[in-house]
Amino acid sequence: MGKTVSVDYVKGQKLDVYKDKKALDKMTEEELHEAALEDPDAQPLSEEQLEHFKRVNPNLPKKEAGNG
């Protein structure tokens, strides 16, 4: 059974998703993946789905037409 990390939220309060960062830091990649699989709103994408994404970095200069 995976670990559960929860965040309390009060309407209007600034949401800090890293409230329990120490607990997250202690989890292995496998435990994090397992926890994501248990959350129906945070399902990891498959390799096939990821192939359709394009890596974007808004800090890089835009490429000129015809350069790639």
CSV table of N, CA, C and O in Angstrom, one decimal:
chain,number,residue,atom,x,y,z
A,1,MET,N,0.8,-1.2,0.0
A,1,MET,CA,0.0,0.0,0.0
A,1,MET,C,0.9,1.2,0.0
A,1,MET,O,1.8,1.3,0.8
A,2,GLY,N,0.6,2.2,-0.9
A,2,GLY,CA,1.4,3.4,-1.0
A,2,GLY,C,1.1,4.4,0.2
A,2,GLY,O,0.1,4.3,0.9
A,3,LYS,N,2.0,5.3,0.3
A,3,LYS,CA,1.8,6.4,1.3
A,3,LYS,C,0.9,7.4,0.8
A,3,LYS,O,0.8,7.6,-0.4
A,4,THR,N,0.1,8.1,1.6
A,4,THR,CA,-0.8,9.1,1.2
A,4,THR,C,-0.3,10.4,1.8
A,4,THR,O,0.1,10.5,3.0
A,5,VAL,N,-0.2,11.4,0.9
A,5,VAL,CA,0.2,12.8,1.3
A,5,VAL,C,-1.0,13.7,1.1
A,5,VAL,O,-1.5,13.7,0.0
A,6,SER,N,-1.5,14.3,2.1
A,6,SER,CA,-2.6,15.2,2.0
A,6,SER,C,-2.3,16.6,2.3
A,6,SER,O,-1.4,16.9,3.1
A,7,VAL,N,-3.1,17.5,1.8
A,7,VAL,CA,-2.9,18.9,2.0
A,7,VAL,C,-4.3,19.5,2.4
A,7,VAL,O,-5.3,19.3,1.7
A,8,ASP,N,-4.3,20.2,3.5
A,8,ASP,CA,-5.5,20.8,4.0
A,8,ASP,C,-5.6,22.2,3.3
A,8,ASP,O,-4.7,22.9,3.1
A,9,TYR,N,-6.8,22.5,2.8
A,9,TYR,CA,-7.0,23.8,2.1
A,9,TYR,C,-8.3,24.5,2.6
A,9,TYR,O,-9.3,23.9,2.8
A,10,VAL,N,-8.1,25.8,2.9
A,10,VAL,CA,-9.2,26.6,3.3
A,10,VAL,C,-9.4,27.6,2.2
A,10,VAL,O,-8.5,28.2,1.7
A,11,LYS,N,-10.7,27.8,1.7
A,11,LYS,CA,-11.0,28.7,0.6
A,11,LYS,C,-10.4,30.1,0.9
A,11,LYS,O,-10.5,30.6,2.0
A,12,GLY,N,-9.7,30.6,-0.1
A,12,GLY,CA,-9.1,31.9,0.0
A,12,GLY,C,-7.6,31.8,0.5
A,12,GLY,O,-6.9,32.8,0.4
A,13,GLN,N,-7.2,30.7,1.0
A,13,GLN,CA,-5.9,30.5,1.5
A,13,GLN,C,-4.9,30.2,0.4
A,13,GLN,O,-5.3,29.4,-0.5
A,14,LYS,N,-3.7,30.7,0.4
A,14,LYS,CA,-2.8,30.4,-0.6
A,14,LYS,C,-2.4,28.9,-0.5
A,14,LYS,O,-2.1,28.4,0.6
A,15,LEU,N,-2.5,28.1,-1.6
A,15,LEU,CA,-2.3,26.7,-1.5
A,15,LEU,C,-0.8,26.4,-1.7
A,15,LEU,O,-0.2,26.8,-2.6
A,16,ASP,N,-0.3,25.7,-0.7
A,16,ASP,CA,1.1,25.3,-0.7
A,16,ASP,C,1.2,23.8,-0.9
A,16,ASP,O,1.1,23.0,0.1
A,17,VAL,N,1.4,23.3,-2.1
A,17,VAL,CA,1.3,21.9,-2.4
A,17,VAL,C,2.5,21.2,-1.8
A,17,VAL,O,2.6,20.0,-1.7
A,18,TYR,N,3.5,21.9,-1.4
A,18,TYR,CA,4.7,21.3,-0.8
A,18,TYR,C,4.7,21.4,0.7
A,18,TYR,O,5.8,21.5,1.4
A,19,LYS,N,3.6,21.5,1.3
A,19,LYS,CA,3.4,21.7,2.8
A,19,LYS,C,4.2,20.6,3.5
A,19,LYS,O,4.8,20.8,4.5
A,20,ASP,N,4.1,19.4,3.0
A,20,ASP,CA,4.8,18.2,3.7
A,20,ASP,C,5.9,17.7,2.8
A,20,ASP,O,6.0,16.5,2.4
A,21,LYS,N,6.8,18.6,2.3
A,21,LYS,CA,7.8,18.3,1.4
A,21,LYS,C,8.8,17.3,2.0
A,21,LYS,O,9.3,16.4,1.2
A,22,LYS,N,9.0,17.3,3.3
A,22,LYS,CA,9.9,16.3,3.9
A,22,LYS,C,9.4,14.9,3.7
A,22,LYS,O,10.1,14.0,3.4
A,23,ALA,N,8.1,14.7,3.8
A,23,ALA,CA,7.5,13.4,3.6
A,23,ALA,C,7.7,13.0,2.1
A,23,ALA,O,8.0,11.8,1.8
A,24,LEU,N,7.5,13.9,1.2
A,24,LEU,CA,7.7,13.6,-0.2
A,24,LEU,C,9.1,13.3,-0.5
A,24,LEU,O,9.4,12.3,-1.3
A,25,ASP,N,10.0,14.0,0.1
A,25,ASP,CA,11.5,13.8,-0.2
A,25,ASP,C,11.9,12.4,0.3
A,25,ASP,O,12.8,11.8,-0.2
A,26,LYS,N,11.2,11.8,1.3
A,26,LYS,CA,11.6,10.5,1.9
A,26,LYS,C,11.0,9.4,1.0
A,26,LYS,O,11.5,8.2,1.1
A,27,MET,N,10.1,9.7,0.1
A,27,MET,CA,9.5,8.6,-0.7
A,27,MET,C,10.4,8.3,-1.9
A,27,MET,O,11.0,9.2,-2.5
A,28,THR,N,10.4,7.0,-2.3
A,28,THR,CA,11.2,6.6,-3.4
A,28,THR,C,10.3,6.9,-4.7
A,28,THR,O,9.1,7.2,-4.6
A,29,GLU,N,11.0,6.9,-5.9
A,29,GLU,CA,10.2,7.1,-7.1
A,29,GLU,C,9.1,6.1,-7.2
A,29,GLU,O,8.0,6.4,-7.7
A,30,GLU,N,9.4,4.9,-6.8
A,30,GLU,CA,8.3,3.8,-6.9
A,30,GLU,C,7.1,4.2,-6.0
A,30,GLU,O,6.0,4.0,-6.4
A,31,GLU,N,7.4,4.6,-4.8
A,31,GLU,CA,6.3,5.0,-3.9
A,31,GLU,C,5.5,6.2,-4.4
A,31,GLU,O,4.3,6.2,-4.3
A,32,LEU,N,6.2,7.2,-5.0
A,32,LEU,CA,5.5,8.3,-5.6
A,32,LEU,C,4.6,7.9,-6.8
A,32,LEU,O,3.5,8.3,-6.9
A,33,HIS,N,5.2,7.0,-7.6
A,33,HIS,CA,4.4,6.5,-8.7
A,33,HIS,C,3.2,5.7,-8.2
A,33,HIS,O,2.1,5.9,-8.8
A,34,GLU,N,3.4,4.9,-7.2
A,34,GLU,CA,2.3,4.1,-6.6
A,34,GLU,C,1.2,5.1,-6.1
A,34,GLU,O,0.0,4.8,-6.3
A,35,ALA,N,1.6,6.1,-5.4
A,35,ALA,CA,0.7,7.1,-4.8
A,35,ALA,C,-0.1,7.8,-6.0
A,35,ALA,O,-1.3,8.0,-5.8
A,36,ALA,N,0.6,8.1,-7.0
A,36,ALA,CA,-0.1,8.7,-8.2
A,36,ALA,C,-1.2,7.8,-8.8
A,36,ALA,O,-2.3,8.2,-9.2
A,37,LEU,N,-0.8,6.5,-8.9
A,37,LEU,CA,-1.8,5.5,-9.5
A,37,LEU,C,-3.0,5.4,-8.6
A,37,LEU,O,-4.1,5.1,-9.1
A,38,GLU,N,-2.9,5.6,-7.3
A,38,GLU,CA,-4.1,5.5,-6.4
A,38,GLU,C,-4.9,6.8,-6.4
A,38,GLU,O,-6.0,6.8,-5.9
A,39,ASP,N,-4.5,7.9,-7.1
A,39,ASP,CA,-5.2,9.1,-7.2
A,39,ASP,C,-5.9,9.2,-8.5
A,39,ASP,O,-5.2,9.4,-9.5
A,40,PRO,N,-7.2,9.1,-8.7
A,40,PRO,CA,-7.8,9.1,-10.0
A,40,PRO,C,-7.7,10.4,-10.7
A,40,PRO,O,-7.8,10.5,-11.9
A,41,ASP,N,-7.4,11.5,-10.0
A,41,ASP,CA,-7.2,12.8,-10.6
A,41,ASP,C,-5.8,13.1,-11.0
A,41,ASP,O,-5.5,14.2,-11.5
A,42,ALA,N,-4.9,12.2,-10.7
A,42,ALA,CA,-3.4,12.5,-11.0
A,42,ALA,C,-2.8,11.2,-11.6
A,42,ALA,O,-1.7,10.8,-11.2
A,43,GLN,N,-3.4,10.7,-12.6
A,43,GLN,CA,-2.9,9.5,-13.3
A,43,GLN,C,-1.7,9.8,-14.1
A,43,GLN,O,-1.7,10.8,-14.9
A,44,PRO,N,-0.6,9.1,-14.0
A,44,PRO,CA,0.6,9.3,-14.8
A,44,PRO,C,0.3,9.0,-16.3
A,44,PRO,O,-0.6,8.2,-16.6
A,45,LEU,N,1.0,9.7,-17.2
A,45,LEU,CA,0.8,9.5,-18.6
A,45,LEU,C,1.7,8.3,-19.0
A,45,LEU,O,2.7,8.1,-18.5
A,46,SER,N,1.2,7.6,-20.1
A,46,SER,CA,1.9,6.4,-20.6
A,46,SER,C,3.0,7.0,-21.5
A,46,SER,O,3.0,8.1,-21.9
A,47,GLU,N,4.0,6.1,-21.8
A,47,GLU,CA,5.1,6.5,-22.7
A,47,GLU,C,4.5,7.0,-24.1
A,47,GLU,O,4.9,7.9,-24.7
A,48,GLU,N,3.4,6.2,-24.5
A,48,GLU,CA,2.8,6.6,-25.8
A,48,GLU,C,2.1,8.0,-25.7
A,48,GLU,O,2.3,8.7,-26.7
A,49,GLN,N,1.5,8.3,-24.6
A,49,GLN,CA,0.9,9.6,-24.5
A,49,GLN,C,2.0,10.7,-24.4
A,49,GLN,O,1.8,11.7,-25.0
A,50,LEU,N,3.1,10.4,-23.8
A,50,LEU,CA,4.2,11.4,-23.6
A,50,LEU,C,4.8,11.7,-25.0
A,50,LEU,O,5.3,12.8,-25.2
A,51,GLU,N,4.8,10.7,-25.9
A,51,GLU,CA,5.4,10.9,-27.2
A,51,GLU,C,4.7,12.1,-28.0
A,51,GLU,O,5.3,12.7,-28.9
A,52,HIS,N,3.5,12.4,-27.7
A,52,HIS,CA,2.7,13.4,-28.3
A,52,HIS,C,3.0,14.8,-27.8
A,52,HIS,O,2.6,15.8,-28.3
A,53,PHE,N,3.7,14.9,-26.7
A,53,PHE,CA,4.1,16.2,-26.1
A,53,PHE,C,5.3,16.7,-26.7
A,53,PHE,O,6.2,16.0,-27.2
A,54,LYS,N,5.4,18.0,-26.7
A,54,LYS,CA,6.6,18.7,-27.2
A,54,LYS,C,7.2,19.5,-26.0
A,54,LYS,O,6.5,20.2,-25.3
A,55,ARG,N,8.5,19.3,-25.7
A,55,ARG,CA,9.2,20.0,-24.6
A,55,ARG,C,9.2,21.5,-25.0
A,55,ARG,O,9.7,21.9,-26.0
A,56,VAL,N,8.8,22.3,-24.0
A,56,VAL,CA,8.7,23.7,-24.2
A,56,VAL,C,9.5,24.4,-23.1
A,56,VAL,O,9.2,24.1,-21.9
A,57,ASN,N,10.3,25.4,-23.4
A,57,ASN,CA,11.0,26.2,-22.4
A,57,ASN,C,10.8,27.7,-22.9
A,57,ASN,O,11.4,28.1,-23.8
A,58,PRO,N,9.9,28.4,-22.2
A,58,PRO,CA,9.7,29.8,-22.6
A,58,PRO,C,10.9,30.7,-22.4
A,58,PRO,O,10.9,31.8,-23.0
A,59,ASN,N,11.9,30.2,-21.8
A,59,ASN,CA,13.1,31.1,-21.6
A,59,ASN,C,14.1,31.0,-22.8
A,59,ASN,O,15.0,31.7,-22.9
A,60,LEU,N,13.9,30.0,-23.7
A,60,LEU,CA,14.7,29.8,-24.9
A,60,LEU,C,14.3,30.8,-26.0
A,60,LEU,O,13.1,31.0,-26.1
A,61,PRO,N,15.2,31.3,-26.8
A,61,PRO,CA,14.8,32.1,-27.9
A,61,PRO,C,14.0,31.3,-28.9
A,61,PRO,O,14.2,30.1,-29.1
A,62,LYS,N,13.1,32.0,-29.6
A,62,LYS,CA,12.2,31.3,-30.6
A,62,LYS,C,13.1,31.0,-31.8
A,62,LYS,O,14.0,31.8,-32.2
A,63,LYS,N,12.8,29.8,-32.4
A,63,LYS,CA,13.6,29.4,-33.6
A,63,LYS,C,12.9,30.1,-34.8
A,63,LYS,O,11.7,30.3,-34.9
A,64,GLU,N,13.8,30.5,-35.7
A,64,GLU,CA,13.3,31.2,-36.9
A,64,GLU,C,12.8,30.1,-37.9
A,64,GLU,O,13.2,28.9,-37.8
A,65,ALA,N,11.8,30.5,-38.7
A,65,ALA,CA,11.2,29.5,-39.7
A,65,ALA,C,12.3,28.9,-40.5
A,65,ALA,O,13.2,29.5,-41.0
A,66,GLY,N,12.2,27.6,-40.7
A,66,GLY,CA,13.1,26.8,-41.5
A,66,GLY,C,14.4,26.3,-40.7
A,66,GLY,O,15.2,25.7,-41.3
A,67,ASN,N,14.5,26.7,-39.5
A,67,ASN,CA,15.6,26.3,-38.7
A,67,ASN,C,15.3,25.2,-37.7
A,67,ASN,O,15.8,25.1,-36.6
A,68,GLY,N,14.4,24.3,-38.0
A,68,GLY,CA,14.3,23.2,-37.2
A,68,GLY,C,13.2,22.8,-36.5
A,68,GLY,O,13.1,22.0,-35.6
